[in-house]
GROMACS .gro file of C-alpha atoms in nm:
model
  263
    1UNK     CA    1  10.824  10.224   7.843
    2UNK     CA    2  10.441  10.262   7.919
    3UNK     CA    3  10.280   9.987   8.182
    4UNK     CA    4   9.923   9.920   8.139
    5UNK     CA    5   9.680   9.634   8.230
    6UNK     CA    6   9.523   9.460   7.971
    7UNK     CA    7   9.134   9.582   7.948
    8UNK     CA    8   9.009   9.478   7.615
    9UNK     CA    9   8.938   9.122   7.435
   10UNK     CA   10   9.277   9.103   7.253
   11UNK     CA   11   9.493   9.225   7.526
   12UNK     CA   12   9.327   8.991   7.755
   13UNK     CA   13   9.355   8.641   7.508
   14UNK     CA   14   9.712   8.757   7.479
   15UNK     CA   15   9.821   8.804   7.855
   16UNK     CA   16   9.590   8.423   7.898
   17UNK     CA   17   9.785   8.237   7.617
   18UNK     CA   18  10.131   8.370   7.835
   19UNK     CA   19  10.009   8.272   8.157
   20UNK     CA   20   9.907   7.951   8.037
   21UNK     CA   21  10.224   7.932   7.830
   22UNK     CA   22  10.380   7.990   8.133
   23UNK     CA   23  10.211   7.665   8.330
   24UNK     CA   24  10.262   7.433   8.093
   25UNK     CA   25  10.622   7.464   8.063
   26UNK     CA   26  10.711   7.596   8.497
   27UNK     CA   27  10.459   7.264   8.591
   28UNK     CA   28  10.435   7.023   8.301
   29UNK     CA   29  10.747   7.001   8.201
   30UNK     CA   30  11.012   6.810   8.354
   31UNK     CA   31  11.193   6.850   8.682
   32UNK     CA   32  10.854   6.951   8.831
   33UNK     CA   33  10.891   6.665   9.078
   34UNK     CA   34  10.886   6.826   9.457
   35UNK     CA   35  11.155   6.770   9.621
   36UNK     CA   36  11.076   6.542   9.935
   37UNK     CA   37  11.437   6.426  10.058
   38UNK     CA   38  11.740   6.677  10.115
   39UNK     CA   39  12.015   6.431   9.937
   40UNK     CA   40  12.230   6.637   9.635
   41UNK     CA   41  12.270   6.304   9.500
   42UNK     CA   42  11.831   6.310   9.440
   43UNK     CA   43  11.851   6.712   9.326
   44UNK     CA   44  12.153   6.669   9.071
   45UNK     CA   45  11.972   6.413   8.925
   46UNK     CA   46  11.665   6.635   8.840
   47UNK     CA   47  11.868   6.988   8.801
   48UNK     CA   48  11.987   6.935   8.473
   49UNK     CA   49  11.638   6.955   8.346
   50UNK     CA   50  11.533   7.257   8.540
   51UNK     CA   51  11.760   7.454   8.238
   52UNK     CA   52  11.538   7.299   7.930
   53UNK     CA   53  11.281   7.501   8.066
   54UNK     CA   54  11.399   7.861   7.951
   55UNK     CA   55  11.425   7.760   7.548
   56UNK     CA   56  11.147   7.570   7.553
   57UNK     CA   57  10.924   7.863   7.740
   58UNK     CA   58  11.158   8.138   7.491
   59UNK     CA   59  11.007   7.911   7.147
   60UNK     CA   60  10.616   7.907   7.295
   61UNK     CA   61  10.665   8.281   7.358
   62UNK     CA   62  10.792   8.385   7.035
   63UNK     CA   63  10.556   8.226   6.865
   64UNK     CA   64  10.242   8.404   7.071
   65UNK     CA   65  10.424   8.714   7.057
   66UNK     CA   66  10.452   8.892   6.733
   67UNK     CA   67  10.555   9.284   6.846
   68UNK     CA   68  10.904   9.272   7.007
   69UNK     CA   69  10.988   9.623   7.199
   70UNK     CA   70  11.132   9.744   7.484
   71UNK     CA   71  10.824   9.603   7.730
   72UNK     CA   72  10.862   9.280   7.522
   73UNK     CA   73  11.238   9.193   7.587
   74UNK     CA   74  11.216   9.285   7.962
   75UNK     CA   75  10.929   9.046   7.958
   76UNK     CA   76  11.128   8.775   7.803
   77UNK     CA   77  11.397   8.801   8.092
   78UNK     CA   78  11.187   8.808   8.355
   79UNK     CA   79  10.969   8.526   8.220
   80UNK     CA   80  11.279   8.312   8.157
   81UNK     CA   81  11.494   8.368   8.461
   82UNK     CA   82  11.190   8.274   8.687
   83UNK     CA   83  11.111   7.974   8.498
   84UNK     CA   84  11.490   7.910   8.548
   85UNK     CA   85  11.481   8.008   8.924
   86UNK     CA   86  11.145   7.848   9.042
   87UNK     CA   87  11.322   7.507   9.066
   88UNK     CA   88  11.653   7.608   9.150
   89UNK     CA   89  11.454   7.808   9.424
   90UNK     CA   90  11.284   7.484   9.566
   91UNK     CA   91  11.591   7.270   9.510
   92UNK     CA   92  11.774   7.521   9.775
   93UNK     CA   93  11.483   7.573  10.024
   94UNK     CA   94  11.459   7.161  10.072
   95UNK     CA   95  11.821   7.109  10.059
   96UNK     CA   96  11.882   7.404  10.368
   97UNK     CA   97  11.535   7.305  10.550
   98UNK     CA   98  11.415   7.620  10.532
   99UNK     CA   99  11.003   7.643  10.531
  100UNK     CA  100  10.974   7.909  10.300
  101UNK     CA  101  10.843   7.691   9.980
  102UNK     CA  102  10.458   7.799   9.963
  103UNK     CA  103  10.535   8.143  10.010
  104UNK     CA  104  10.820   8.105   9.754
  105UNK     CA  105  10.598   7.943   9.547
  106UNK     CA  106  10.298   8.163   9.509
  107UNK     CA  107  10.582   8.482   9.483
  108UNK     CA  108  10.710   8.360   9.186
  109UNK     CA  109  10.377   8.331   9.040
  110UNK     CA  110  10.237   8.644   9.166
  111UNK     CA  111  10.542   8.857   8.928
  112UNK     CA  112  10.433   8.609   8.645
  113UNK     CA  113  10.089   8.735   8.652
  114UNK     CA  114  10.181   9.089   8.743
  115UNK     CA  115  10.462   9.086   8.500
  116UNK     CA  116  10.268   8.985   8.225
  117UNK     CA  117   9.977   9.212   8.253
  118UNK     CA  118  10.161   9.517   8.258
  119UNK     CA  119  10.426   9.459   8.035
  120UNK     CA  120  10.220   9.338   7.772
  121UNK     CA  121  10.282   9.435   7.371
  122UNK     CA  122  10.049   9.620   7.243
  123UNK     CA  123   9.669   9.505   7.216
  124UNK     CA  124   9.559   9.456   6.843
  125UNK     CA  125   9.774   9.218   6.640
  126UNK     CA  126  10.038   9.200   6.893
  127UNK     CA  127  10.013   8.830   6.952
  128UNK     CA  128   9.977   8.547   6.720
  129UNK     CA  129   9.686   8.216   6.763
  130UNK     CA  130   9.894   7.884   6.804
  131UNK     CA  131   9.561   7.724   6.674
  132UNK     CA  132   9.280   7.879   6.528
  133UNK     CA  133   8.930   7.803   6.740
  134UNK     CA  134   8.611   7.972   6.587
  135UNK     CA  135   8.540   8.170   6.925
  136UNK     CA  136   8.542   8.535   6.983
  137UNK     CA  137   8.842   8.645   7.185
  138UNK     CA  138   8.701   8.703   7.546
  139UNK     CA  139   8.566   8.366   7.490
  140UNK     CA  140   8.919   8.206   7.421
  141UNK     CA  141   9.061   8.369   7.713
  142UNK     CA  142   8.812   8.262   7.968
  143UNK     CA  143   8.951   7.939   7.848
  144UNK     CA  144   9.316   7.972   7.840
  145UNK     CA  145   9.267   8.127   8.191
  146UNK     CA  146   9.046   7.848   8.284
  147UNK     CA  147   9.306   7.628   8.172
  148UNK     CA  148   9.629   7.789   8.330
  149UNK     CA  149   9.458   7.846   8.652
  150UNK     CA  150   9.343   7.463   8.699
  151UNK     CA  151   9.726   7.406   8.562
  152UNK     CA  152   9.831   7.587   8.870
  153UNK     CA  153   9.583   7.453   9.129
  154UNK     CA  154   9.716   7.079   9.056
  155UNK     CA  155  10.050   7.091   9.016
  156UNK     CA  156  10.140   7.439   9.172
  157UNK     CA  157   9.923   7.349   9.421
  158UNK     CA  158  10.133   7.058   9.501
  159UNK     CA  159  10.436   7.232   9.588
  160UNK     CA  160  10.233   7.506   9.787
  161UNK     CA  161  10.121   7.220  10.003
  162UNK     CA  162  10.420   7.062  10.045
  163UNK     CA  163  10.554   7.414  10.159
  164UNK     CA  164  10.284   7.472  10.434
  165UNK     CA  165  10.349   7.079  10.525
  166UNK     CA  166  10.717   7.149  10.612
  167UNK     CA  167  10.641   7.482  10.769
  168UNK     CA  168  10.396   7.286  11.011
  169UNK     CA  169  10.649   7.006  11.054
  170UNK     CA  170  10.372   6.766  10.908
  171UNK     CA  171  10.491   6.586  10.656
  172UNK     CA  172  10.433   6.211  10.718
  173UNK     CA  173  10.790   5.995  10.845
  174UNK     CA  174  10.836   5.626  10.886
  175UNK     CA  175  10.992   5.528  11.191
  176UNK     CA  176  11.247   5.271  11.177
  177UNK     CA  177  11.420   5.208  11.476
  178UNK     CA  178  11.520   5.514  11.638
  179UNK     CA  179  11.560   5.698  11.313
  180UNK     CA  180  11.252   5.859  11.090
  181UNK     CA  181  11.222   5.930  10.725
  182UNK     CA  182  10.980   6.086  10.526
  183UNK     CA  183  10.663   5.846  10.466
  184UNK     CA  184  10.771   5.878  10.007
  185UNK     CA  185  10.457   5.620   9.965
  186UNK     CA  186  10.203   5.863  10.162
  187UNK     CA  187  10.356   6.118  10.012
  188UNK     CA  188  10.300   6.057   9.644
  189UNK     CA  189  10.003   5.851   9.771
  190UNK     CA  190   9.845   6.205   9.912
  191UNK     CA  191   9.973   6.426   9.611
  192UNK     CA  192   9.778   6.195   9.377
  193UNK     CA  193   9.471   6.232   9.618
  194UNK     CA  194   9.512   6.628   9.664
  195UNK     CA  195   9.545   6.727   9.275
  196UNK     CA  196   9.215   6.556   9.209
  197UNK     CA  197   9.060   6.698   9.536
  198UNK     CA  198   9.155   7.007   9.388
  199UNK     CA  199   9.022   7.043   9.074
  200UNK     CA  200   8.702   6.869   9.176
  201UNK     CA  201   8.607   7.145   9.444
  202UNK     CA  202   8.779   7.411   9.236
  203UNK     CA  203   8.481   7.292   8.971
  204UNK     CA  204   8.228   7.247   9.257
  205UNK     CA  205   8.279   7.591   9.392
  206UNK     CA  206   8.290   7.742   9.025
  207UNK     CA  207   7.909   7.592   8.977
  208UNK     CA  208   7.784   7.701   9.339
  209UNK     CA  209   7.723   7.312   9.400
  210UNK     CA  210   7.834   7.378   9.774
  211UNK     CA  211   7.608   7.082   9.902
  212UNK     CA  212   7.880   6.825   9.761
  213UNK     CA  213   8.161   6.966   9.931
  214UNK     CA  214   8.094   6.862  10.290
  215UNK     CA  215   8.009   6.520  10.110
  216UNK     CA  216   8.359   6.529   9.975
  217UNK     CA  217   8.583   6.595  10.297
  218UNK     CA  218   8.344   6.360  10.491
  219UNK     CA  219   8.400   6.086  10.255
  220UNK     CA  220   8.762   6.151  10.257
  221UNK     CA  221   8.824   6.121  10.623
  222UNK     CA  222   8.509   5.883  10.703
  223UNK     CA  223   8.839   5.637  10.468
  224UNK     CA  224   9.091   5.703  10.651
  225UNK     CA  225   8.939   5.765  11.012
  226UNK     CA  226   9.091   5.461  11.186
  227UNK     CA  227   9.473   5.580  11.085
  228UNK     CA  228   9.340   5.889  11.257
  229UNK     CA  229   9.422   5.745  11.597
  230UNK     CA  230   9.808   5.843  11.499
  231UNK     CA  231   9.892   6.176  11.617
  232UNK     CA  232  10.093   6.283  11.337
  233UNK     CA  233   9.917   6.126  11.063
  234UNK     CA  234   9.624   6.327  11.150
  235UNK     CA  235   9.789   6.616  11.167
  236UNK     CA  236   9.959   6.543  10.801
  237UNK     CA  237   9.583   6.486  10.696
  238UNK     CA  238   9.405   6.767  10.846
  239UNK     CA  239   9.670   7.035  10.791
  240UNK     CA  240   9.714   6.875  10.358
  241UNK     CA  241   9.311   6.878  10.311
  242UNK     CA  242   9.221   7.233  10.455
  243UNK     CA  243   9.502   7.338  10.254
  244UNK     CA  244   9.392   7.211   9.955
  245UNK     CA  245   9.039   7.317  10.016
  246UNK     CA  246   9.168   7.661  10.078
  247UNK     CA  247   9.353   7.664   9.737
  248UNK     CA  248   9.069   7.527   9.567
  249UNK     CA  249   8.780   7.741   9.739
  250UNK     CA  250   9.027   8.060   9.597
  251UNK     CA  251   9.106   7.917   9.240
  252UNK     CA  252   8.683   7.802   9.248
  253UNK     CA  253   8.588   8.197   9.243
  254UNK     CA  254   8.849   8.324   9.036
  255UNK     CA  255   8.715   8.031   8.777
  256UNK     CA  256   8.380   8.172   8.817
  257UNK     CA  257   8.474   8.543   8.800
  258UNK     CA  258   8.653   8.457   8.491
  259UNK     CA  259   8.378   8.292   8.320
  260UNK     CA  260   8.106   8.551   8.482
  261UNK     CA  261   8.320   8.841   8.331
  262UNK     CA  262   8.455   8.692   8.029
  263UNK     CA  263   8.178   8.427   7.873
   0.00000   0.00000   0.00000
């Protein structure tokens, strides 16, 4: 079994259309939901759907695919036991507490990209156009990786957050008597906020537009500045933007390294 790393135009629009294959169905589809409370009664109700992921991820991938070897199959079982294990994976680390969900997160998705690109069919007529766009194929691919990388940054980057929150102990709680639960309102409230945030200074950083970034975070806390007088609000806040803005200043450069290389 020979292990390469796709080089040329067709090799490259193939390994994009899996990665982005790959997004759509491990982020779009359903039971994508993090998991903020620790209840089983909450995680049964979303596990059943974590399993409609594999045949709907195996039908997208057969149809891209059109040369079905040895590399091919082993890429088909890795591809659908991680799109099998990725929730299964969260639904254990926030049902044991432990704080290992960002770097569980980005893992999986590191052998996705790694697994893809070297076990690859063979370039040429190895994979098959869903639809057919007049473009040549470096062209396409700067797309499809366009659009599976901003897939990533706003819904991966939701759970990778989350991850980094728990590690830190940040996430926000409501105190109610002497007992605290997590804050689900600012929760969802600052996921909302944080996938745009995202993609906007994933786009900013992309065009070189750096200017508009301090006028982004400074209009974000300028806001909420007078809830910064709570201790652990501000923590929540400042520890969930800079690692948003960290996610986004990465996914900004690969966008424009992709484009730079590729358009």
């Amino acid at each position: 079994m020979r292990v390469s790393w796709p080089t040329d135009a067709q090799s490259l629009l193939l390994w994009s259309q899996l990665l982005l294959a790959w997004v759509f169905v491990a982020y779009f589809a359903a039971g994508d939901s993090p998991i903020v409370e620790k209840s089983e009664q909450q995680i049964a109700k979303t596990s059943i759907w974590y399993w409609v992921r594999a045949p709907f991820l195996l039908l997208l991938l057969l149809l891209i695919i059109q040369e079905y070897g040895l590399r091919t199959w082993v890429l088909l079982i890795i591809l659908l036991t991680l799109v099998v294990a990725l929730p299964h994976g969260r639904a254990y680390l926030a049902r044991s507490g432990h704080p290992w969900g960002a770097e569980f997160e980005i893992l999986i998705n590191l052998i996705v990209v790694l697994s893809t690109a070297t076990l690859l069919p063979t370039a040429g007529e190895a994979g098959r156009a869903l639809i057919r766009i007049p473009l040549p194929p470096g062209r396409l691919a700067a797309i499809f990786l366009a659009l599976a990388s901003l897939g990533f940054l706003g819904r991966g980057g939701n759970h990778v957050v989350r991850g980094i929150l728990t590690r830190t102990d940040s996430i926000p709680l409501l105190t109610s008597g002497k007992t605290k639960t997590i804050d689900i309102d600012e929760y969802n409230r600052g996921r909302v906020i944080g996938t745009i945030e995202r993609l906007i200074m994933a786009a900013i950083v992309a065009t070189g537009a750096y200017s508009a970034l301090a006028f982004l975070i400074g209009a974000k806390g300028l806001i909420r500045s007078k809830e910064f007088e709570n201790r652990d609000f501000a923590e929540y806040f400042l520890i969930g933007t800079l690692s948003s803005a960290a996610l986004a200043f990465l996914f900004g450069f690969i966008l424009r390294g992709i484009f730079t290389l590729l358009w």
